Short mmCIF file of C-alpha atoms and ligand atoms in Angstrom, two decimals:
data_model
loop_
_atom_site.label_atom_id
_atom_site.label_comp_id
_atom_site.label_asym_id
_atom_site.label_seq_id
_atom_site.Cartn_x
_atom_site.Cartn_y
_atom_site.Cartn_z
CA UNK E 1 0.00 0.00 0.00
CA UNK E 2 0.79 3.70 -0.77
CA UNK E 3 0.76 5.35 2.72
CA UNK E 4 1.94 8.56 3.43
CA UNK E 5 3.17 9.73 7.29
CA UNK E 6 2.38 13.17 8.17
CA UNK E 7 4.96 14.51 10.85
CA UNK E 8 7.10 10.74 9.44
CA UNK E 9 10.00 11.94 10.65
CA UNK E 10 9.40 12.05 13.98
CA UNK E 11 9.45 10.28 16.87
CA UNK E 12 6.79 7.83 16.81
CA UNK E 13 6.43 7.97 12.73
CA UNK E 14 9.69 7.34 11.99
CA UNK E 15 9.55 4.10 13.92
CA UNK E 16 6.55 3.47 12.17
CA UNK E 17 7.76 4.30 8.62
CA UNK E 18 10.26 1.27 9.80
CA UNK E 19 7.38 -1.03 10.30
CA UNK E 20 5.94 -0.18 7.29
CA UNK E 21 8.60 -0.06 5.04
CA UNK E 22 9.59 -3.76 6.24
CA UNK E 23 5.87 -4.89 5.89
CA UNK E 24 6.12 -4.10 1.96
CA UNK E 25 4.40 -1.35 1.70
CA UNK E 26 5.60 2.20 0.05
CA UNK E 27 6.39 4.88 2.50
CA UNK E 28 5.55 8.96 1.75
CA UNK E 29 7.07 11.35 4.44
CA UNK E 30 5.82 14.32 5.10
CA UNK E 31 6.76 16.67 7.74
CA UNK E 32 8.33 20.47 8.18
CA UNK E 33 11.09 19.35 10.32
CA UNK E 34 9.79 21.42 13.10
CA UNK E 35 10.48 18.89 16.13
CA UNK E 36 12.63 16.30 13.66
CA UNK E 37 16.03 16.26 11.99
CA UNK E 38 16.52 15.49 8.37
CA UNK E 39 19.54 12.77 9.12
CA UNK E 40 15.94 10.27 9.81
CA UNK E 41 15.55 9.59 6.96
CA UNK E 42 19.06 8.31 5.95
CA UNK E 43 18.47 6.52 9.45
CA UNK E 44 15.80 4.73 7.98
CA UNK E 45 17.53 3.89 4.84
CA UNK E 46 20.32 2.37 7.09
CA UNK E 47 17.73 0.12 9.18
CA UNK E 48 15.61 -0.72 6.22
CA UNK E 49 17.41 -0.83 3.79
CA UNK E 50 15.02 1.11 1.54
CA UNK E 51 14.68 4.65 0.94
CA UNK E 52 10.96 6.50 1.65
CA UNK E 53 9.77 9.54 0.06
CA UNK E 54 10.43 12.69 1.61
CA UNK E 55 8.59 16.11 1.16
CA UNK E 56 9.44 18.70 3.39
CA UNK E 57 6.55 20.87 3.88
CA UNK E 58 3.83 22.05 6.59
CA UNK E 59 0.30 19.97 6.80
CA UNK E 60 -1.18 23.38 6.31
CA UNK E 61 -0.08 24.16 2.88
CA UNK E 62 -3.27 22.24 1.27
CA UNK E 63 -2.53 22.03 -1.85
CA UNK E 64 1.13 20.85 -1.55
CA UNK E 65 -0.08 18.00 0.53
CA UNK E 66 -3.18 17.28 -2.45
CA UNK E 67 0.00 17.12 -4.81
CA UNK E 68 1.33 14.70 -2.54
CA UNK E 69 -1.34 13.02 -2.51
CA UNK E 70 -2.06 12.56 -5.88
CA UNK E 71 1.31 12.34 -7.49
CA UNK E 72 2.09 9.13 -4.73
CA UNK E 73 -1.01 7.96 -5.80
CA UNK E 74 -1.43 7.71 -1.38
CA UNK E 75 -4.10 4.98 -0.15
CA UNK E 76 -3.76 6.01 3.28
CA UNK E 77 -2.45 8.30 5.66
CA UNK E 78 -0.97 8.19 9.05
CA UNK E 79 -1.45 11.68 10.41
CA UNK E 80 1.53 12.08 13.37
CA UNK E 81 2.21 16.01 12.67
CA UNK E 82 1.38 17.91 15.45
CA UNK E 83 2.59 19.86 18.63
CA UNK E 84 2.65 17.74 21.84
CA UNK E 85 4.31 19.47 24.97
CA UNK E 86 1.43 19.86 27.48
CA UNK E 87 2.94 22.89 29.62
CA UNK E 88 4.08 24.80 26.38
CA UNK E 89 0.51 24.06 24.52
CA UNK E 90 -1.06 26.41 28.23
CA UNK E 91 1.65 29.42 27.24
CA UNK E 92 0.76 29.22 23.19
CA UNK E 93 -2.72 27.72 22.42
CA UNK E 94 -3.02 29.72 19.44
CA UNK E 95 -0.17 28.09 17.57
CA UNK E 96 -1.73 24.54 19.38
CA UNK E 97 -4.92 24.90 17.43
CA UNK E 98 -3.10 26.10 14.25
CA UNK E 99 -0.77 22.93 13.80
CA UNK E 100 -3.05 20.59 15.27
CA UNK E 101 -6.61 21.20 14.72
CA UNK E 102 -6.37 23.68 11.20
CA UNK E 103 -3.54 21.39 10.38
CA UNK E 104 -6.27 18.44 10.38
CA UNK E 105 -8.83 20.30 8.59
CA UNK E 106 -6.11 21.01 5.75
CA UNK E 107 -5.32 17.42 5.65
CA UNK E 108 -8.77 16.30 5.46
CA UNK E 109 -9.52 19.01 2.73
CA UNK E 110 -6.64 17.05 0.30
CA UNK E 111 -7.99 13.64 1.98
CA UNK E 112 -11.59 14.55 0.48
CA UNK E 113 -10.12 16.23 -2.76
CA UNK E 114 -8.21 13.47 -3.96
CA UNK E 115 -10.54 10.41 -2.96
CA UNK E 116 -7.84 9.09 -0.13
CA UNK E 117 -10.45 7.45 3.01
CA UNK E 118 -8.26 5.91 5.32
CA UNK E 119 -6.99 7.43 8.65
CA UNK E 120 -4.99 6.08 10.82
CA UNK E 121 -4.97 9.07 13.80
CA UNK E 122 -2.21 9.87 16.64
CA UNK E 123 -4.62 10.33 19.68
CA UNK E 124 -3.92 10.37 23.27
CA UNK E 125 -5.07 8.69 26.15
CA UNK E 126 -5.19 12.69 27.32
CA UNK E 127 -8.52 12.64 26.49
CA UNK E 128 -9.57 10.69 29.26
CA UNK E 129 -8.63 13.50 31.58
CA UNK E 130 -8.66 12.55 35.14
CA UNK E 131 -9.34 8.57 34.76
CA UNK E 132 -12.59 7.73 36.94
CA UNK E 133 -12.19 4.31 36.99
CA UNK E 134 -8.95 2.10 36.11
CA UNK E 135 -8.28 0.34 33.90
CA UNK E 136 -9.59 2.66 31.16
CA UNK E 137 -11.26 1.52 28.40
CA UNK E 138 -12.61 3.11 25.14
CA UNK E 139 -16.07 3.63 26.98
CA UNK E 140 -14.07 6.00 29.58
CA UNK E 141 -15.65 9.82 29.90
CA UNK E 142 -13.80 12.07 27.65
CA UNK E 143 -12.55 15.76 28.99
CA UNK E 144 -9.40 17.53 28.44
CA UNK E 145 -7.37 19.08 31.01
CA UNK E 146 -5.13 21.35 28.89
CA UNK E 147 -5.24 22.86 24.97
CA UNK E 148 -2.56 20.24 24.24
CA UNK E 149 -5.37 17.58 25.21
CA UNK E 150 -8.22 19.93 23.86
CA UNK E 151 -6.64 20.02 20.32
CA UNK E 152 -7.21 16.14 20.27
CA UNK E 153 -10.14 15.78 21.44
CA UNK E 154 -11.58 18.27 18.68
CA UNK E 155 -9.89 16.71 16.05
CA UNK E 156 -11.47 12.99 17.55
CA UNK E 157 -14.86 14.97 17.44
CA UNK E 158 -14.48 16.24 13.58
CA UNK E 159 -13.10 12.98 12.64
CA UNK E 160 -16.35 11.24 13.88
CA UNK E 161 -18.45 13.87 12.53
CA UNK E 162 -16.52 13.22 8.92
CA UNK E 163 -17.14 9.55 9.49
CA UNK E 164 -20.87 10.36 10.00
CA UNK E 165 -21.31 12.72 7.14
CA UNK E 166 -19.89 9.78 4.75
CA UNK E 167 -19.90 6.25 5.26
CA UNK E 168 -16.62 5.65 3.11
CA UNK E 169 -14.34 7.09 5.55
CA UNK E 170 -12.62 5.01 7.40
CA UNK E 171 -10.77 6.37 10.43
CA UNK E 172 -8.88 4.73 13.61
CA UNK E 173 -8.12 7.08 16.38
CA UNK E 174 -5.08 5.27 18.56
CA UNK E 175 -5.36 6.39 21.59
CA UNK E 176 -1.26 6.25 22.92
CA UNK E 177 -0.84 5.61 26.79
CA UNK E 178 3.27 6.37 26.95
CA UNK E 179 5.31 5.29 24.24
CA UNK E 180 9.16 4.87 25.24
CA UNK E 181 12.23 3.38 24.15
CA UNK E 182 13.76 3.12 20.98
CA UNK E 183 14.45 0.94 17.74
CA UNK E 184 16.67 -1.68 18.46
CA UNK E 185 19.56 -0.53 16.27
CA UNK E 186 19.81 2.82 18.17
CA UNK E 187 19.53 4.51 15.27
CA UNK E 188 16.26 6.34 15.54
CA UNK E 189 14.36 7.21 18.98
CA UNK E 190 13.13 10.42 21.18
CA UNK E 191 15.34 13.25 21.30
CA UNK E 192 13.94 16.08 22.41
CA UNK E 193 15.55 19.72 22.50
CA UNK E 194 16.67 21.04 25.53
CA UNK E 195 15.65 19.91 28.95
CA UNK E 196 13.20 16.90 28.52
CA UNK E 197 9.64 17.21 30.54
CA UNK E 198 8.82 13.30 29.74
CA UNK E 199 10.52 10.85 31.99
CA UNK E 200 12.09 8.51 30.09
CA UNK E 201 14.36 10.89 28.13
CA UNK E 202 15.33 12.86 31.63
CA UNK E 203 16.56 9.85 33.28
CA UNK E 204 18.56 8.38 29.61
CA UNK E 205 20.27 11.89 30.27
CA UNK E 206 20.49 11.43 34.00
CA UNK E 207 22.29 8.05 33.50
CA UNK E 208 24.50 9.14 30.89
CA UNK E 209 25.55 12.05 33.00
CA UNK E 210 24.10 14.82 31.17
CA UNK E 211 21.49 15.55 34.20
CA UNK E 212 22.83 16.07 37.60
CA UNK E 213 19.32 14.12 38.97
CA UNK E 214 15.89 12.89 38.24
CA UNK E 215 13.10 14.99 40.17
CA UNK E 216 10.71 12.59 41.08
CA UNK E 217 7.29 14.38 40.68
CA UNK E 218 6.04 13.34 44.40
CA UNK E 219 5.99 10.19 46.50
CA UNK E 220 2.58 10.27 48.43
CA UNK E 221 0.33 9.37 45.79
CA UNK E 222 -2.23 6.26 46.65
CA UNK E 223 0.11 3.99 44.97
CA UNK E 224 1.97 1.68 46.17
CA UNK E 225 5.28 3.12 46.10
CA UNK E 226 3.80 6.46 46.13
CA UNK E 227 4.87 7.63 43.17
CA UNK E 228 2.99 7.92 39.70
CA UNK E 229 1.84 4.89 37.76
CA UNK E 230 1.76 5.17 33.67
CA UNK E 231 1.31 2.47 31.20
CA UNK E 232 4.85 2.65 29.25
CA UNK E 233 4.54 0.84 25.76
CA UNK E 234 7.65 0.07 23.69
CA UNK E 235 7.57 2.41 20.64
CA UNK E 236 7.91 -0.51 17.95
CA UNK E 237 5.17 -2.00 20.00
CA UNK E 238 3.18 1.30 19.09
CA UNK E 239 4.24 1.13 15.86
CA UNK E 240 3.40 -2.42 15.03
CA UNK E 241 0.08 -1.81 16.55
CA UNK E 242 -0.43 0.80 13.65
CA UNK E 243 0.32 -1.94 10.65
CA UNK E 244 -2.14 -4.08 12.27
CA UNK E 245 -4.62 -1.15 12.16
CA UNK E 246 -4.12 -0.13 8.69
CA UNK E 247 -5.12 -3.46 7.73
CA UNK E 248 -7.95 -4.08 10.20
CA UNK E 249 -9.32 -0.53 8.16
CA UNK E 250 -9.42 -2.26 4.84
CA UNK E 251 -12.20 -4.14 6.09
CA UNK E 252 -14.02 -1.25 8.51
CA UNK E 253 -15.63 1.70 7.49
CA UNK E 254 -16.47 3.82 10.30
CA UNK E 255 -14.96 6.00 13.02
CA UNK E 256 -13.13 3.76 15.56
CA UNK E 257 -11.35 4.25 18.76
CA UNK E 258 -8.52 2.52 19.62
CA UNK E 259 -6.55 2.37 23.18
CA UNK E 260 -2.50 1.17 22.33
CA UNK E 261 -1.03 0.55 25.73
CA UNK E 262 -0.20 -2.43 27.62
CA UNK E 263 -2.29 -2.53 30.30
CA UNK E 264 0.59 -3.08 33.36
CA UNK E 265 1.17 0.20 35.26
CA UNK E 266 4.72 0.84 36.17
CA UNK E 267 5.61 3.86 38.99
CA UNK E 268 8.30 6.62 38.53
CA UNK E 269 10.76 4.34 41.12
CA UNK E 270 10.12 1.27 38.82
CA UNK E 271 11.32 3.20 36.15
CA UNK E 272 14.37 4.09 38.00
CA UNK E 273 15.04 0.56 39.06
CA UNK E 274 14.97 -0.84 35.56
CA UNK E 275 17.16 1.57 33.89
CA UNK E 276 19.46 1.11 36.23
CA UNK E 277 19.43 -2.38 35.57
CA UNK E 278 19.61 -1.95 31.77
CA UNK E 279 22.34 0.70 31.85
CA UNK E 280 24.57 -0.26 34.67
CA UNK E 281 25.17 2.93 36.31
CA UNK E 282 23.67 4.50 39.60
CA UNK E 283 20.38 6.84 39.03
CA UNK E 284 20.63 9.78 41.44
CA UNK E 285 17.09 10.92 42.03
CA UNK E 286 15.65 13.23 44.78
CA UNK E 287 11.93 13.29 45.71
CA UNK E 288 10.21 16.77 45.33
CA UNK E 289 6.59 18.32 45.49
CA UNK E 290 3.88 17.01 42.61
CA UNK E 291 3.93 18.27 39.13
CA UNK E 292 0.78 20.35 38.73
CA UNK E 293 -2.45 18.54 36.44
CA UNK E 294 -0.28 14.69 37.21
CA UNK E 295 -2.67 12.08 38.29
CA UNK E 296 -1.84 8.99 40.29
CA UNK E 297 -2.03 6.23 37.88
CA UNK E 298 -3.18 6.26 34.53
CA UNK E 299 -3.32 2.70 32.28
CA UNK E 300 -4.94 1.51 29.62
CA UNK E 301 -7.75 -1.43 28.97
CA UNK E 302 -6.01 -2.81 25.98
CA UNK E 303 -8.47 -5.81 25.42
CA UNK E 304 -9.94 -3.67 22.54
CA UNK E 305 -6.69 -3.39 20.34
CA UNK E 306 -6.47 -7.39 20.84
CA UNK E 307 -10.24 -8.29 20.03
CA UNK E 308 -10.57 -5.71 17.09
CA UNK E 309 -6.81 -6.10 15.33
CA UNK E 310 -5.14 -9.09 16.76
CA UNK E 311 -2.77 -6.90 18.36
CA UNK E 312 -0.68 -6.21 21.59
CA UNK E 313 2.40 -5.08 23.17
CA UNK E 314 4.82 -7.43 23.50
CA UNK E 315 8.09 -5.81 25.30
CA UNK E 316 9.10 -5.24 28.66
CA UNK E 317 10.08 -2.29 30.84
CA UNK E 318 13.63 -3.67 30.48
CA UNK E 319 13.77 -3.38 26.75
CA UNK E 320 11.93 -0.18 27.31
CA UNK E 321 14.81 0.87 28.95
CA UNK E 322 17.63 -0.76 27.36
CA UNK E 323 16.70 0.35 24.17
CA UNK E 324 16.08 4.08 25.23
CA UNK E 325 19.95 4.06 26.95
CA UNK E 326 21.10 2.06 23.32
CA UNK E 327 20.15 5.41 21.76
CA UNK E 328 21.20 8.31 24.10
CA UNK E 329 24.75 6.34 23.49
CA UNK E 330 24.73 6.37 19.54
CA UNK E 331 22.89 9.56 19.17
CA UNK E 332 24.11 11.70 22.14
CA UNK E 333 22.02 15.15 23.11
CA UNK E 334 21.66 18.48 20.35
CA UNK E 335 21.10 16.53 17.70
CA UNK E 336 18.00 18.68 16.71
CA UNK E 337 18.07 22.36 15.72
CA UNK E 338 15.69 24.36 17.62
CA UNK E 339 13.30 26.33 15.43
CA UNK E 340 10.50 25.03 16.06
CA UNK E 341 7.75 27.89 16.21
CA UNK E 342 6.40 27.41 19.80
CA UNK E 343 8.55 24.72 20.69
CA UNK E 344 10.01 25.75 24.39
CA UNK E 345 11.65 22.82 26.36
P1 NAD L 1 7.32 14.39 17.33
O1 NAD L 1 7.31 15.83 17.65
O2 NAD L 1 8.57 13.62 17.47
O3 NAD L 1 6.78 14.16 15.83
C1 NAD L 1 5.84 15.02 15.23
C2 NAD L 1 6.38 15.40 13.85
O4 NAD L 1 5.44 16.26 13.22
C3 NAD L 1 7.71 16.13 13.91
O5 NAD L 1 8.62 15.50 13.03
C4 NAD L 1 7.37 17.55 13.44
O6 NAD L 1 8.44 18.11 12.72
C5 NAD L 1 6.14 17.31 12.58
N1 NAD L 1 5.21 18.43 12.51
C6 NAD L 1 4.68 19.15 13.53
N2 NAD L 1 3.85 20.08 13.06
C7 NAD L 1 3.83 19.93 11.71
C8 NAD L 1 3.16 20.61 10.65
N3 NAD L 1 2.34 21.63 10.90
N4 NAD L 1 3.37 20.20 9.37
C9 NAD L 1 4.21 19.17 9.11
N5 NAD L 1 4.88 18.51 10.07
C10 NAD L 1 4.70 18.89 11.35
O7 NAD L 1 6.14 13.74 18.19
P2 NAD L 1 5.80 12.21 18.42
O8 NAD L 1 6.13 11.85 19.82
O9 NAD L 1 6.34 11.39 17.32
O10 NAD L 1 4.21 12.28 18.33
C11 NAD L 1 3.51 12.02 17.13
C12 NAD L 1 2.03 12.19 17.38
O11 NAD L 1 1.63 11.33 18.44
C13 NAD L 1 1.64 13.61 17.81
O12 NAD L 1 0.42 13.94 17.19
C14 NAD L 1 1.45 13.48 19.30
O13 NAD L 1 0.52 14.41 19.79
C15 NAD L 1 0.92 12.06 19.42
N6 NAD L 1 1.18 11.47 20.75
C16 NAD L 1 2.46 11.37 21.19
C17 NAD L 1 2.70 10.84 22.46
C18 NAD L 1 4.11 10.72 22.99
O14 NAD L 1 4.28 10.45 24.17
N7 NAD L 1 5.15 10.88 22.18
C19 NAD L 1 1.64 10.41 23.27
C20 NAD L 1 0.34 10.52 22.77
C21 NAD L 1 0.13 11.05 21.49
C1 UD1 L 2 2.73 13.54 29.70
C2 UD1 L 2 1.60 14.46 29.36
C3 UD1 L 2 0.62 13.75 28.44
C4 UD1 L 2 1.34 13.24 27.20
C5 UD1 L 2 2.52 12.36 27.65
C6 UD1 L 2 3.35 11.88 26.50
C7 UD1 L 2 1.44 15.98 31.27
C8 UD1 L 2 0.64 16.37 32.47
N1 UD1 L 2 0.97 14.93 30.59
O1 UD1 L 2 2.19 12.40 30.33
O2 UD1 L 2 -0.42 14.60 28.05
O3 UD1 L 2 0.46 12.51 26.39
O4 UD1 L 2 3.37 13.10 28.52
O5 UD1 L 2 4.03 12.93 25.90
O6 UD1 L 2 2.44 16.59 30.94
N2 UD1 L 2 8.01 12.29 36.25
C9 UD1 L 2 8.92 12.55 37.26
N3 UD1 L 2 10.00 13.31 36.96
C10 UD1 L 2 10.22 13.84 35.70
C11 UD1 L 2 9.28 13.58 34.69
C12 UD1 L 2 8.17 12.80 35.00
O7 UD1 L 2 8.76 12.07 38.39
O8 UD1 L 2 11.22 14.55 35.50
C13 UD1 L 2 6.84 11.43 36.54
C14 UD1 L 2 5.49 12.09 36.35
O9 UD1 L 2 5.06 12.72 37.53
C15 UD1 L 2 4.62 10.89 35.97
C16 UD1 L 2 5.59 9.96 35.23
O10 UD1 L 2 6.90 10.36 35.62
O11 UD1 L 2 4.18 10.22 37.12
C17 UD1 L 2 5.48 10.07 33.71
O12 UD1 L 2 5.60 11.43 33.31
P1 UD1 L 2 5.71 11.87 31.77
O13 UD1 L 2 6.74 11.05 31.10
O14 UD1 L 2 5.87 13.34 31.74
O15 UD1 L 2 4.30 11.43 31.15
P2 UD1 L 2 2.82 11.81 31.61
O16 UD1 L 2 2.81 12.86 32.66
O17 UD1 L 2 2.10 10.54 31.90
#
């Protein structure tokens, strides 16, 4: 199949472009570089050992991406672009909105122009806002706690309402829990500019000495360590889970909604004692006050993902972690440039 990956070249696209491109199906990149480095895609070449199409351009710019469209002959997209950084998305919602949510309407404008129906959709399990009830499933209450969150929950909304308006669309939201860790070979993972806000990336730069210490985000949560429980997925686990959707869409028209997460909950001192496992070294970390808008635990139902595509996560917290320290060797920090319009840390 003809499938082209808006915002490819990032984190979570390039590993699927990987997946894809060793599946047997064509790969169409399509990103502005805004929060990714061109040196991906030779990255890709070297794991793959074939060589996806690149256009370098902004999801807004309609009819660039109808070209694209057209002259690819695409038969489905993956739509990754986007901005993602919850605490920056609070200082600049207008430029929020304008990537995410008028960046979907452009893509769905060259979607309806040029006949292309299938959607595979980077959502968030952000959308369940404070969970109510654990583990949470599809069914969950939606709400959003932050424009960051906001942005996809409108686009979830419109992409329904699209489904609604005509029956040949056919549209997956995946609903991510955390995706971590990094392809096997090193080569490709999560790099972000600056000081990271995720946890995975603060403690690969912790352990490789970059970071003087982990802050952990508050120890007197009801858990049973006390500190916060997230459902970590491997990123080739994510982005196997999106190969098996892009086929399960052949056969379902519709607006569908999708949690990818493993189910198992793992706290911030789990975390810790893995990756110190996996890399070897000692993990300073100090406890200090709660991050504002965390909640306790957060995991996902995955029984969905298995019933509907045959699919779930297969790797551990260990080669979570290993893999994420594999890369922070190979690739080091300041890879990426840093002008990315309303991009802070
Ligand atoms: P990323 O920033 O690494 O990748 C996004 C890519 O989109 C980047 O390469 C960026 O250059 C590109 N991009 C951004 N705006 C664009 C635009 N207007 N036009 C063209 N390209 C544009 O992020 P990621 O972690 O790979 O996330 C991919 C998607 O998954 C995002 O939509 C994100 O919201 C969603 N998501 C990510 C996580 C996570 O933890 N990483 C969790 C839930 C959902
Ligand atoms: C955050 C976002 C979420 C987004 C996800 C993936 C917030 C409130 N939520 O989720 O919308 O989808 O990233 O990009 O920002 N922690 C520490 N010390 C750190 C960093 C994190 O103790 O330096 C703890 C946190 O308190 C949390 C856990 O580690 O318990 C995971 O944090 P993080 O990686 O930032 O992910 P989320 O907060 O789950």
């Amino acid at each position: 199949m003809n499938v082209l990956l808006t915002g490819g070249m990032g984190y979570i696209g390039s590993h699927v472009a990987v997946v894809l491109l060793q599946a047997g199906h064509r790969v169409i990149l399509y990103d502005n570089l805004c929060n990714s480095e061109a040196s991906v895609l030779a990255r890709i070449e070297q794991i793959t050992g074939k060589t996806p199409t690149f256009i370098q351009a902004d999801i807004r710019a309609t009819k660039t991406l109808t070209d694209a469209l057209k002259q690819h002959a695409v038969e489905a997209v993956m739509h990754f672009a986007g901005l993602k950084a919850v605490g920056e998305s609070v200082e600049k919602p207008i430029e929020y909105y304008a990537n995410n949510v008028e960046g979907t309407v452009s893509l769905l404008e060259a979607m309806r122009e040029t006949g292309v129906r299938s959607l595979v959709f980077s959502g968030s399990a952000t959308v369940y806002g404070e969970p109510q009830y654990l583990p949470l499933d599809e069914a969950h209450p939606l709400s959003a706690t932050n424009p960051y969150g906001r942005t996809k929950l409108h686009i979830e909304e419109m992409l329904r309402d699209l489904s609604v308006s005509n029956p040949l669309w056919r549209i997956v939201c995946l609903r991510y829990f955390n995706p971590v860790g990094a392809h096997e070979s090193g080569l490709i993972g999560e790099n972000p500019v600056g000081i990271p806000n995720n946890l995975m990336p603060y403690i690969a730069r912790v352990a490789a000495g970059e970071l003087k210490e982990l802050s952990v985000f508050g120890n007197d949560y009801p858990t049973p360590d006390g500190t916060g429980v997230r459902d970590y997925i491997h990123v080739m686990d994510l982005a196997e889970g999106h190969v098996a959707a892009l086929a399960w869409l052949a056969e379902h028209p519709g607006w569908y909604a999708i949690n990818l997460g493993t189910g198992q909950g793992y706290s911030v001192l789990d975390m810790v004692a893995t990756f110190v496992r996996a890399c070897g070294r000692d993990l300073p970390y100090r406890i200090v006050p709660r991050r504002a808008g965390d909640v306790a635990a957060c995991y996902a139902d995955p029984g969905k993902a298995l019933r509907e595509l045959g699919w779930r996560a297969r790797r551990d917290l260990l080669e979570m972690c290993a893999s994420a320290w594999k890369f922070q060797n190979r690739t080091g920090t300041g890879l990426l440039g840093s002008d990315c319009e309303g991009r802070l840390s």
